[in-house]
Short mmCIF file of C-alpha atoms and ligand atoms in Angstrom, two decimals:
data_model
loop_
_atom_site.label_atom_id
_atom_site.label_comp_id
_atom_site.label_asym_id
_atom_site.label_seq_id
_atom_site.Cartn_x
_atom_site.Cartn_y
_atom_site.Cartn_z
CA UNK A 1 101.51 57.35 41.35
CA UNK A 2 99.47 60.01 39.31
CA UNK A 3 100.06 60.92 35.42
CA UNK A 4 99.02 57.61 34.27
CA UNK A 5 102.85 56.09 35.98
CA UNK A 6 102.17 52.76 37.08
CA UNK A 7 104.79 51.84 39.44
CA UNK A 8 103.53 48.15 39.13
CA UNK A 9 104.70 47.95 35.74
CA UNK A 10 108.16 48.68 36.66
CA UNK A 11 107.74 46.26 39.49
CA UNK A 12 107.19 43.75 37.21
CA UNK A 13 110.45 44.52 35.11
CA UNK A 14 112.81 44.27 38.68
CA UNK A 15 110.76 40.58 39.16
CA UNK A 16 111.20 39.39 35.60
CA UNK A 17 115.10 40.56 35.35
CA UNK A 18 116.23 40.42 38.98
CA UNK A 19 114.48 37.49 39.69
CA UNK A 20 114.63 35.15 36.71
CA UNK A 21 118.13 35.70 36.49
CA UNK A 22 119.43 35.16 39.49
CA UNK A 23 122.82 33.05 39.91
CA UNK A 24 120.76 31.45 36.62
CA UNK A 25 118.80 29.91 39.50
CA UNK A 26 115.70 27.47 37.63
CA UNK A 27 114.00 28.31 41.31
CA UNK A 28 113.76 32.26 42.38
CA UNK A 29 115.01 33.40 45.45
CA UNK A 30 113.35 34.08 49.02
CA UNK A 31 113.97 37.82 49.18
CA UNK A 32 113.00 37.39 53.31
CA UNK A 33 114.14 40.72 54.52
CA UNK A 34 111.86 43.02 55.92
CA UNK A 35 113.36 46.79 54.38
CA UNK A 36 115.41 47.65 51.38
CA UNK A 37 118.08 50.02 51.83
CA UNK A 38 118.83 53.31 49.55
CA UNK A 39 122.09 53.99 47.72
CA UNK A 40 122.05 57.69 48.77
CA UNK A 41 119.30 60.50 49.51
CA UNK A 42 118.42 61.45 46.05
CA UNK A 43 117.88 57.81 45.50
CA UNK A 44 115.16 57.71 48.46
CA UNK A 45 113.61 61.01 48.12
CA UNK A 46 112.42 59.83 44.08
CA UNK A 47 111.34 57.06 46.07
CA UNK A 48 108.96 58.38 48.06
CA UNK A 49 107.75 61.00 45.41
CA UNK A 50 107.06 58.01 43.23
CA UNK A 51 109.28 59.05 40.62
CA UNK A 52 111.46 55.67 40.89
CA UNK A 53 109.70 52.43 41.67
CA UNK A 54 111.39 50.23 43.71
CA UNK A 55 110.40 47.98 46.97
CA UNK A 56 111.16 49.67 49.93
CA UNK A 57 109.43 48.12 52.22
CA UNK A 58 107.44 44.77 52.40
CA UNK A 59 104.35 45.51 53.86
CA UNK A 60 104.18 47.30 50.50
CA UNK A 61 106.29 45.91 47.77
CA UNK A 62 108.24 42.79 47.53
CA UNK A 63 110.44 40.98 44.69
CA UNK A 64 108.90 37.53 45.59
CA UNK A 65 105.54 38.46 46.15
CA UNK A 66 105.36 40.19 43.31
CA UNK A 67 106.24 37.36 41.18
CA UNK A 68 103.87 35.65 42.86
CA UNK A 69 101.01 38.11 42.29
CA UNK A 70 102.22 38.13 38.30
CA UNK A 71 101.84 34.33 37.75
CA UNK A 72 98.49 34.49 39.26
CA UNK A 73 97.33 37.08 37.19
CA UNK A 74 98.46 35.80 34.21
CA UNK A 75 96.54 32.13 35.39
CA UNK A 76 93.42 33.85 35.69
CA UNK A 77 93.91 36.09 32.57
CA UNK A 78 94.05 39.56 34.82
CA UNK A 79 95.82 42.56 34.41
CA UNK A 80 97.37 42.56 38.16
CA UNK A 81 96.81 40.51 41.13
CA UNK A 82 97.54 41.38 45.15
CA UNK A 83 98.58 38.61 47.59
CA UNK A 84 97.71 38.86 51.55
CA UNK A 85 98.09 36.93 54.28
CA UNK A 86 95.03 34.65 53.93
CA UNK A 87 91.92 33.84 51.96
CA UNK A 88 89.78 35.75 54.80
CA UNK A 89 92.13 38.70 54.46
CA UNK A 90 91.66 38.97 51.00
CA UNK A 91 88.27 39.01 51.28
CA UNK A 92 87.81 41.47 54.01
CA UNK A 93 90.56 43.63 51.92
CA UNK A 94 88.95 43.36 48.67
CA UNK A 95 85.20 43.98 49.87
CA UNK A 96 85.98 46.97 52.19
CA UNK A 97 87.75 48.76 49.26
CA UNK A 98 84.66 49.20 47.73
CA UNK A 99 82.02 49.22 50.02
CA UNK A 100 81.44 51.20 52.74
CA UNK A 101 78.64 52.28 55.90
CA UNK A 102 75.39 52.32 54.68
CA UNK A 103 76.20 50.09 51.38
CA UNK A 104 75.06 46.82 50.44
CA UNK A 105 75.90 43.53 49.45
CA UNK A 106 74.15 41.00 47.80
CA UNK A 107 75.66 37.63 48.35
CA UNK A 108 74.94 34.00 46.92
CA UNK A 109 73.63 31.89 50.01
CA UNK A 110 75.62 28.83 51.20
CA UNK A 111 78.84 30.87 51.78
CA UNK A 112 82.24 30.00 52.76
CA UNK A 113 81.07 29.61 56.69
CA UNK A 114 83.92 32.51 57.91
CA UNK A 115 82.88 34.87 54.95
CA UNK A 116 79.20 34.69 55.79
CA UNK A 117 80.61 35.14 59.83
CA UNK A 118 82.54 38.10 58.75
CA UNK A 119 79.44 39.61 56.71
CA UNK A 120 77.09 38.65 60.12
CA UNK A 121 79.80 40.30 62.51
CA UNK A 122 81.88 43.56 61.37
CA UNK A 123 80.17 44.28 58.67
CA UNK A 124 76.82 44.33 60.31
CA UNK A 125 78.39 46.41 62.80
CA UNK A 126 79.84 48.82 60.07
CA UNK A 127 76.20 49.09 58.74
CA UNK A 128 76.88 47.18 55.80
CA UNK A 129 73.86 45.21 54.57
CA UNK A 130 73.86 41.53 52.99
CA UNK A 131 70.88 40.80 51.26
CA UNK A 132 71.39 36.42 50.62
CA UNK A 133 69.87 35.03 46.82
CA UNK A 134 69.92 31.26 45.82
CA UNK A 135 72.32 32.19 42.43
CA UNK A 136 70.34 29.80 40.34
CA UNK A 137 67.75 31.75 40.52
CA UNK A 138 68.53 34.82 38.07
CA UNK A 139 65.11 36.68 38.55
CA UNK A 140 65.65 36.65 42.19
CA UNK A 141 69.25 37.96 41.75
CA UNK A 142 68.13 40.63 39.50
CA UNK A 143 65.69 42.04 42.15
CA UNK A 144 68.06 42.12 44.84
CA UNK A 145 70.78 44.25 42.74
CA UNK A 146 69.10 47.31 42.06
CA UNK A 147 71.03 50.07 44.76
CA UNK A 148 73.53 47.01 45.96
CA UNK A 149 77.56 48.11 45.56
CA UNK A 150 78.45 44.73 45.17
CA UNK A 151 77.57 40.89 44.27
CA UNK A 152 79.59 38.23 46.02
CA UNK A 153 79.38 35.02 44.43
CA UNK A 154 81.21 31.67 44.84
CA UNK A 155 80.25 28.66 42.16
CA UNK A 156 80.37 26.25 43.18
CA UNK A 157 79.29 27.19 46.65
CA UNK A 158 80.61 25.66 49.79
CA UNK A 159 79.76 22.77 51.32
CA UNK A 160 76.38 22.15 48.81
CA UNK A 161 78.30 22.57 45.57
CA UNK A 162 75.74 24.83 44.21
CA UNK A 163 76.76 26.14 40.86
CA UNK A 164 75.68 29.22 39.02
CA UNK A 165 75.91 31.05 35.41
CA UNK A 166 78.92 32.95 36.67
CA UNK A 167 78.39 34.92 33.26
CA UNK A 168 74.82 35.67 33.08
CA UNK A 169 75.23 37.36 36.95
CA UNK A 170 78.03 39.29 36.61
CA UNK A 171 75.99 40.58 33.34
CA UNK A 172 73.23 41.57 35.12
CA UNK A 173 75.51 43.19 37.84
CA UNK A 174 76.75 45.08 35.29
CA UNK A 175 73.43 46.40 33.94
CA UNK A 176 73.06 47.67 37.64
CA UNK A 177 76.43 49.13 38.05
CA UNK A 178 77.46 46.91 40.69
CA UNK A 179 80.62 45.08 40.99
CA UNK A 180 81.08 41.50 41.10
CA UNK A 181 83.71 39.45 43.27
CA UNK A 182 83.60 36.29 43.30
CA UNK A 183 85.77 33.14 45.23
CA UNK A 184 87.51 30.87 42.93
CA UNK A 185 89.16 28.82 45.13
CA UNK A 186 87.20 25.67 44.67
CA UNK A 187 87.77 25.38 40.73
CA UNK A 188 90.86 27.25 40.71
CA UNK A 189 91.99 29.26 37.10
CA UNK A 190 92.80 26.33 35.24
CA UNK A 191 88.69 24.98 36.09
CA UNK A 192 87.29 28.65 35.42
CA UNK A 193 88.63 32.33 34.36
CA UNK A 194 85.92 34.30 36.07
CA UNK A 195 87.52 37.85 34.34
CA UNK A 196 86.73 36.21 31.24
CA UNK A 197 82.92 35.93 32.21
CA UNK A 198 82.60 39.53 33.14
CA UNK A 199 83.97 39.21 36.75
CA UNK A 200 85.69 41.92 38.44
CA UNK A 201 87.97 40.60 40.90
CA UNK A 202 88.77 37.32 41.47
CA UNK A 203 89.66 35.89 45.10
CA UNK A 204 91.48 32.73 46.00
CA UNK A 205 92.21 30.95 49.44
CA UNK A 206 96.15 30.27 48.08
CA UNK A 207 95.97 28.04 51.02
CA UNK A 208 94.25 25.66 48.91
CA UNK A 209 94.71 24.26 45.38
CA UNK A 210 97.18 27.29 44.38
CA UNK A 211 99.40 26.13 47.54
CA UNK A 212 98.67 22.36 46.90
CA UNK A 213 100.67 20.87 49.61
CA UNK A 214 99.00 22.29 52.91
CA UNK A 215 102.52 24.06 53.99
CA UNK A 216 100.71 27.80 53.38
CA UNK A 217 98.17 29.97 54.69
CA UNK A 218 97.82 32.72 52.03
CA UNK A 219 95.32 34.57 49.48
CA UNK A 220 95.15 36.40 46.57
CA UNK A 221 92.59 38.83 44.42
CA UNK A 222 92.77 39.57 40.84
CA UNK A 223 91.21 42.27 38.65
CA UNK A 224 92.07 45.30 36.37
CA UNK A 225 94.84 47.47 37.05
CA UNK A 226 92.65 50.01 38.53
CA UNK A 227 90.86 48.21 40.78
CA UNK A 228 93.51 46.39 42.17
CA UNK A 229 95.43 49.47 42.34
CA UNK A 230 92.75 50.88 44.64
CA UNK A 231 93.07 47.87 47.10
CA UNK A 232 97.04 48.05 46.94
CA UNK A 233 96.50 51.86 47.84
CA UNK A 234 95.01 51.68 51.21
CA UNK A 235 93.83 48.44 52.02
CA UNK A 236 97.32 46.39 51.46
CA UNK A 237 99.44 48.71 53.08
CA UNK A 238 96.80 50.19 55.86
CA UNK A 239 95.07 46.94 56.78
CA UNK A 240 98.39 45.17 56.56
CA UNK A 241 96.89 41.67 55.62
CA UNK A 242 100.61 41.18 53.48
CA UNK A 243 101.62 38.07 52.01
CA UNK A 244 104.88 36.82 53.37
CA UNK A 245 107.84 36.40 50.94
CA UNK A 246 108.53 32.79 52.21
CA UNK A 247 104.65 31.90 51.67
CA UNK A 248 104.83 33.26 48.34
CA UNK A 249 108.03 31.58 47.45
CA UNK A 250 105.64 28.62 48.40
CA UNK A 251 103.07 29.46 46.56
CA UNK A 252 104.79 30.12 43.40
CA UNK A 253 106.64 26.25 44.03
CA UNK A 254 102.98 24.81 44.05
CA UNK A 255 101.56 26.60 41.31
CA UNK A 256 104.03 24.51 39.19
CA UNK A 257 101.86 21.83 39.24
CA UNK A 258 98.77 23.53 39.75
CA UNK A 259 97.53 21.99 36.04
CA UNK A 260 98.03 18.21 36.59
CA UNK A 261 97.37 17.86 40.01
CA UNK A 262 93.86 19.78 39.26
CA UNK A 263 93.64 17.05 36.45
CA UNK A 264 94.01 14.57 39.17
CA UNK A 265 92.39 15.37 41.61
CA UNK A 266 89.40 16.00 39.10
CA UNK A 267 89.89 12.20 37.91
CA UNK A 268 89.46 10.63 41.21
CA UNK A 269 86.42 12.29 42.21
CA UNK A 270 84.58 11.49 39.46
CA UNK A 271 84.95 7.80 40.17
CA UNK A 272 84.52 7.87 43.49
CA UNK A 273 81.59 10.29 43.40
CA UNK A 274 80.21 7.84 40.91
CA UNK A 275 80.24 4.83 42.97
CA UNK A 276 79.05 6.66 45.94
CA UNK A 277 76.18 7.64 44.20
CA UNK A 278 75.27 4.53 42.86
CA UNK A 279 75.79 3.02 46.58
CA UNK A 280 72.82 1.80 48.71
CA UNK A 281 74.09 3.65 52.05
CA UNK A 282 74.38 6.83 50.02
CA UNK A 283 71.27 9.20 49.23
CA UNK A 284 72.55 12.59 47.73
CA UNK A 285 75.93 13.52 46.66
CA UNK A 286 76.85 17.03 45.93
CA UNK A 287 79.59 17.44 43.03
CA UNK A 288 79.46 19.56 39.81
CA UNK A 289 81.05 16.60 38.05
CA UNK A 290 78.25 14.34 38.15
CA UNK A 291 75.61 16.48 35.93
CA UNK A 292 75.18 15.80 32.43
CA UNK A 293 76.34 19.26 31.26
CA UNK A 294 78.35 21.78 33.70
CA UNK A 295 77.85 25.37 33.65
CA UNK A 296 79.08 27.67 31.61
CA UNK A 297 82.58 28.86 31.83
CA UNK A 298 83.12 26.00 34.44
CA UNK A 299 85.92 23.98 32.16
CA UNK A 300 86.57 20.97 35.13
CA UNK A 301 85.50 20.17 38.51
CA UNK A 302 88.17 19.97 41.54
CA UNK A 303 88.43 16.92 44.47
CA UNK A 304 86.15 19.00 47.11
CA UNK A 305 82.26 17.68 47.58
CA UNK A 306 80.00 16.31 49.94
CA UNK A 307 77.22 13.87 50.00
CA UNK A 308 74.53 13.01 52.69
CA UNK A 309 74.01 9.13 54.08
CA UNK A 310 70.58 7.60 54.06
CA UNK A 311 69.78 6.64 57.43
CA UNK A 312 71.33 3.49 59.00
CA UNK A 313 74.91 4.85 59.22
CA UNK A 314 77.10 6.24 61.72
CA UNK A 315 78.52 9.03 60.79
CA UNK A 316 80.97 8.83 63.43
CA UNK A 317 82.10 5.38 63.01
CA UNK A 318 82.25 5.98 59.52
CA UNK A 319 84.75 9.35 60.03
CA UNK A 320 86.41 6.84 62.42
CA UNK A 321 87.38 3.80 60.12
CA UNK A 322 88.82 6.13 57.20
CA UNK A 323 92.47 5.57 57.44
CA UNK A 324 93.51 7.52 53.89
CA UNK A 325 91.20 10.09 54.94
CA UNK A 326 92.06 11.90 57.82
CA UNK A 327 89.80 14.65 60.13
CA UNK A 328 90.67 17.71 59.11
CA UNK A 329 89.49 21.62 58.30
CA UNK A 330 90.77 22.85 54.96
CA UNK A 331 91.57 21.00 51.36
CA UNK A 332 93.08 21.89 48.40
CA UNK A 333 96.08 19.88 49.76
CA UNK A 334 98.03 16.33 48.34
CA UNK A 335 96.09 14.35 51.05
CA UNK A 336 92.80 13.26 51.50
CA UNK A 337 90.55 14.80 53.94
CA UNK A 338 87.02 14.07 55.65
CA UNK A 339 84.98 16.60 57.92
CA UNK A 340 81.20 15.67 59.06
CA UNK A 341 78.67 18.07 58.63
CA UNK A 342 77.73 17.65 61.93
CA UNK A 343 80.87 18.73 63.42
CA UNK A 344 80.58 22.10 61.33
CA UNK A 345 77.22 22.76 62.71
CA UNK A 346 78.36 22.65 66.35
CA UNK A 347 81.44 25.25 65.83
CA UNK A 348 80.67 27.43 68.48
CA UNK A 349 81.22 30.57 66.07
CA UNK A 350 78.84 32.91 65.79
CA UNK A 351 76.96 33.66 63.57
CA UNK A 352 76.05 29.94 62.83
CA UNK A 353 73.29 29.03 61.01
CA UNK A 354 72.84 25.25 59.35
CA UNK A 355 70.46 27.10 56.87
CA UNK A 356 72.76 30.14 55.65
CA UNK A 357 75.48 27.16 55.23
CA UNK A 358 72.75 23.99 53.55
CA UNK A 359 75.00 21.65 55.50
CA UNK A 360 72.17 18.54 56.59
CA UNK A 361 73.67 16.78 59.88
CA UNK A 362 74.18 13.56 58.03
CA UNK A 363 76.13 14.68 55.15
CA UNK A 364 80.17 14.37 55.29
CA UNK A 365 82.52 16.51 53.14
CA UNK A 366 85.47 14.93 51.66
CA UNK A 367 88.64 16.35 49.89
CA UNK A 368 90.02 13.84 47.19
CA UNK A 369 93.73 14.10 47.65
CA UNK A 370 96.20 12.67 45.38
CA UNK A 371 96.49 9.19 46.65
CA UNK A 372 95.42 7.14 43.98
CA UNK A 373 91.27 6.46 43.25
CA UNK A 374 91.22 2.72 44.23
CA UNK A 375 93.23 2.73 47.63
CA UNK A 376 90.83 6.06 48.21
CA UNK A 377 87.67 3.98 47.17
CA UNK A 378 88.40 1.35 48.92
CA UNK A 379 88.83 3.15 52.77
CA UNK A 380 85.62 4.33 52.13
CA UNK A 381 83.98 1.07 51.17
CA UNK A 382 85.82 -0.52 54.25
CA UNK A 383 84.16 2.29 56.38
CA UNK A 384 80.83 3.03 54.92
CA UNK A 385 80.83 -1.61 55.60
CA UNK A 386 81.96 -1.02 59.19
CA UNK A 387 78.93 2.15 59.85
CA UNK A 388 76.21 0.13 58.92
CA UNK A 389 73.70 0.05 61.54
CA UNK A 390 72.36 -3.57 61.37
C1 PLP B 1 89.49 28.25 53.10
C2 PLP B 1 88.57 29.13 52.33
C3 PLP B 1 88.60 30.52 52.48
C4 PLP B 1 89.45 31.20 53.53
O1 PLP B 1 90.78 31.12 53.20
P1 PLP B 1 91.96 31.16 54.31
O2 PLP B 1 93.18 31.09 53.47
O3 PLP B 1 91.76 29.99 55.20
O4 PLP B 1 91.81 32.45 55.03
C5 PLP B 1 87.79 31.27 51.66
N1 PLP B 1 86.97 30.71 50.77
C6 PLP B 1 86.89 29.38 50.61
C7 PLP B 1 85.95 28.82 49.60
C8 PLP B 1 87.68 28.55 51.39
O5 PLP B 1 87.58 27.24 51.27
#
């Protein structure tokens, strides 16, 4: 582990010739087994002294994960990558290896609703401080740096869409010595390469677009070899938020069409955010796509956004008469989903706040899936028709 040997490069060499070449397999292997076995005790005392890389365990080192954690990095144009269990645990893993008691955090508001919950909960408790800026506004995110250990950003945000100059803040986090994270799930690495705007690490929910079929719970976090070295040293193994070798298996099956379903999915939202905009019964919708310009270093925009109904609609009839878009947490997924921003405010989860999350009672947020724009279009015409209040 010391004398600059990096026992993830020699992972990588058992996952490119193991793997690949497997019984000439086009599709890799599940290696599902728990433990790998030694051929004698010299073989599993350089083990453990690090002088031979190998798995040996998997809450620690496994073939499939690995390849896995390699594809991903190479996606978001990283030196190495780390897989866990889910988006949350990624998060939780990747912010607690660099912060600590007494450290704090300065986060974009709107936040994925269970990051902000885990900021408001343990980490209050740990006496780790989040001070909340609106991203657009640089000045304001300059002010809150100075003594922070780290700035948490997600662009677009949650629910509201809000979307930042990823570039310009992670340059000024730089000029305080603070690190910058920030959740790419939304746009995904073929809509924006964060480490190429001067972003740290990387995090994804791989239970959304990098899955792609709603089969997988999973995340990931990408960075530089060091940093992500310093996660896989205590908070992989000691945390034990690993990702599973069948999930990753899954993973690495979506992320074969990870490009044109992102192209799709990107297609049919702008139409149907288009006409829902230009639709009497509709007064705001939130989605990057519909701005003249997008922001820098944003290259596409996904099938995830929201808009709010004037009044005169039922927002519960409407949710009701959707037939191609079911109720349902989550996205990222082949199918089309709706969940009412009402709903989301009465989640009994603490802390809650309709503020920290933008989410106005009337609004609805809908995933695009991949069912085709004018059978979409049309179950929401047919529903927004039957929610009309007089
Ligand atoms: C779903 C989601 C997460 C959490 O990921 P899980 O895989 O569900 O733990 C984090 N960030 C965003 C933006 C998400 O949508």
């Amino acid at each position: 582990m010391n004398n600059g040997f990096d026992p993830f490069d020699e992972a990588s060499l058992i996952v490119a010739h193991d793997m690949n070449n497997a019984y000439d397999a086009v599709v890799p292997p599940i290696v599902q087994t728990s433990l790998f076995t030694f051929t004698d005790y010299d073989d599993m005392i350089a083990s453990y002294r690090g002088e031979k890389i190998r798995p040996i365990y998997t809450r620690g080192l496994n073939p499939t994960v690995r390849m896995f954690e390699e594809m991903l990095a190479r996606l978001e144009g990283a030196e190495d990558a780390i897989g866990f269990a889910s988006g949350m645990s990624a998060i939780s893993s990747t912010v607690l290896s660099f912060v600590g008691p007494g450290d704090r955090i300065v986060a974009v508001r709107h936040l994925y609703p269970d990051a902000f919950r885990l900021f408001g909960t343990f980490f209050k408790r740990m006496n780790i401080d989040v001070t909340y800026v609106d991203g657009k506004d640089e000045e304001a995110v300059a002010r809150a740096l100075p003594g922070a250990k780290l700035l948490y950003l997600e662009s677009p945000t949650s629910w509201v869409m809000e979307t930042h100059d990823v570039a310009a803040l992670a340059a000024l986090a730089k000029n305080h010595g603070v690190i910058t994270t920030i959740d790419n799930s939304w746009a995904s690495p073929i809509f924006q390469q964060p480490i190429a705007l001067g972003v740290d690490l990387v995090i994804h929910s791989a239970s959304k677009y990098l899955g792609g079929h709603s089969d997988v719970v999973a995340g990931v976090v990408a960075g530089s070899k060091e940093m992500i070295g310093r996660i896989r040293a205590e908070a992989y193994p000691y945390l034990g938020g690993k990702l599973s070798p069948f999930d990753a298996w899954l993973l690495i099956r979506g992320m074969r069409t990870l490009p044109i379903r992102m192209k799709a999915h990107e297609q049919s939202t702008i139409e149907i955010t288009k006409r829902l905009q230009a639709h009497e019964a509709v007064e705001t919708v939130c989605y990057p796509g519909l701005a003249n310009h997008l922001p820098p270093g944003l290259k596409g925009t996904s099938g995830l956004f929201s808009f709010i109904f004037r009044d005169g609609i039922n927002v519960r009839t409407f949710s009701d008469h959707l037939k191609l878009f079911k109720l349902g947490v989550s996205w990222g997924g082949h199918e089309s989903l709706i969940v009412p921003g009402d709903v989301v405010l009465s989640q009994k989860a603490q802390p809650n706040s309709a503020v920290a999350f933008g989410i106005s009672p009337r609004s609805v947020r809908l995933h695009v899936g991949l069912e085709g724009t004018e059978a979409l279009w049309s179950d929401i015409e047919t529903a927004i028709a039957a929610a009309s209040i007089g």
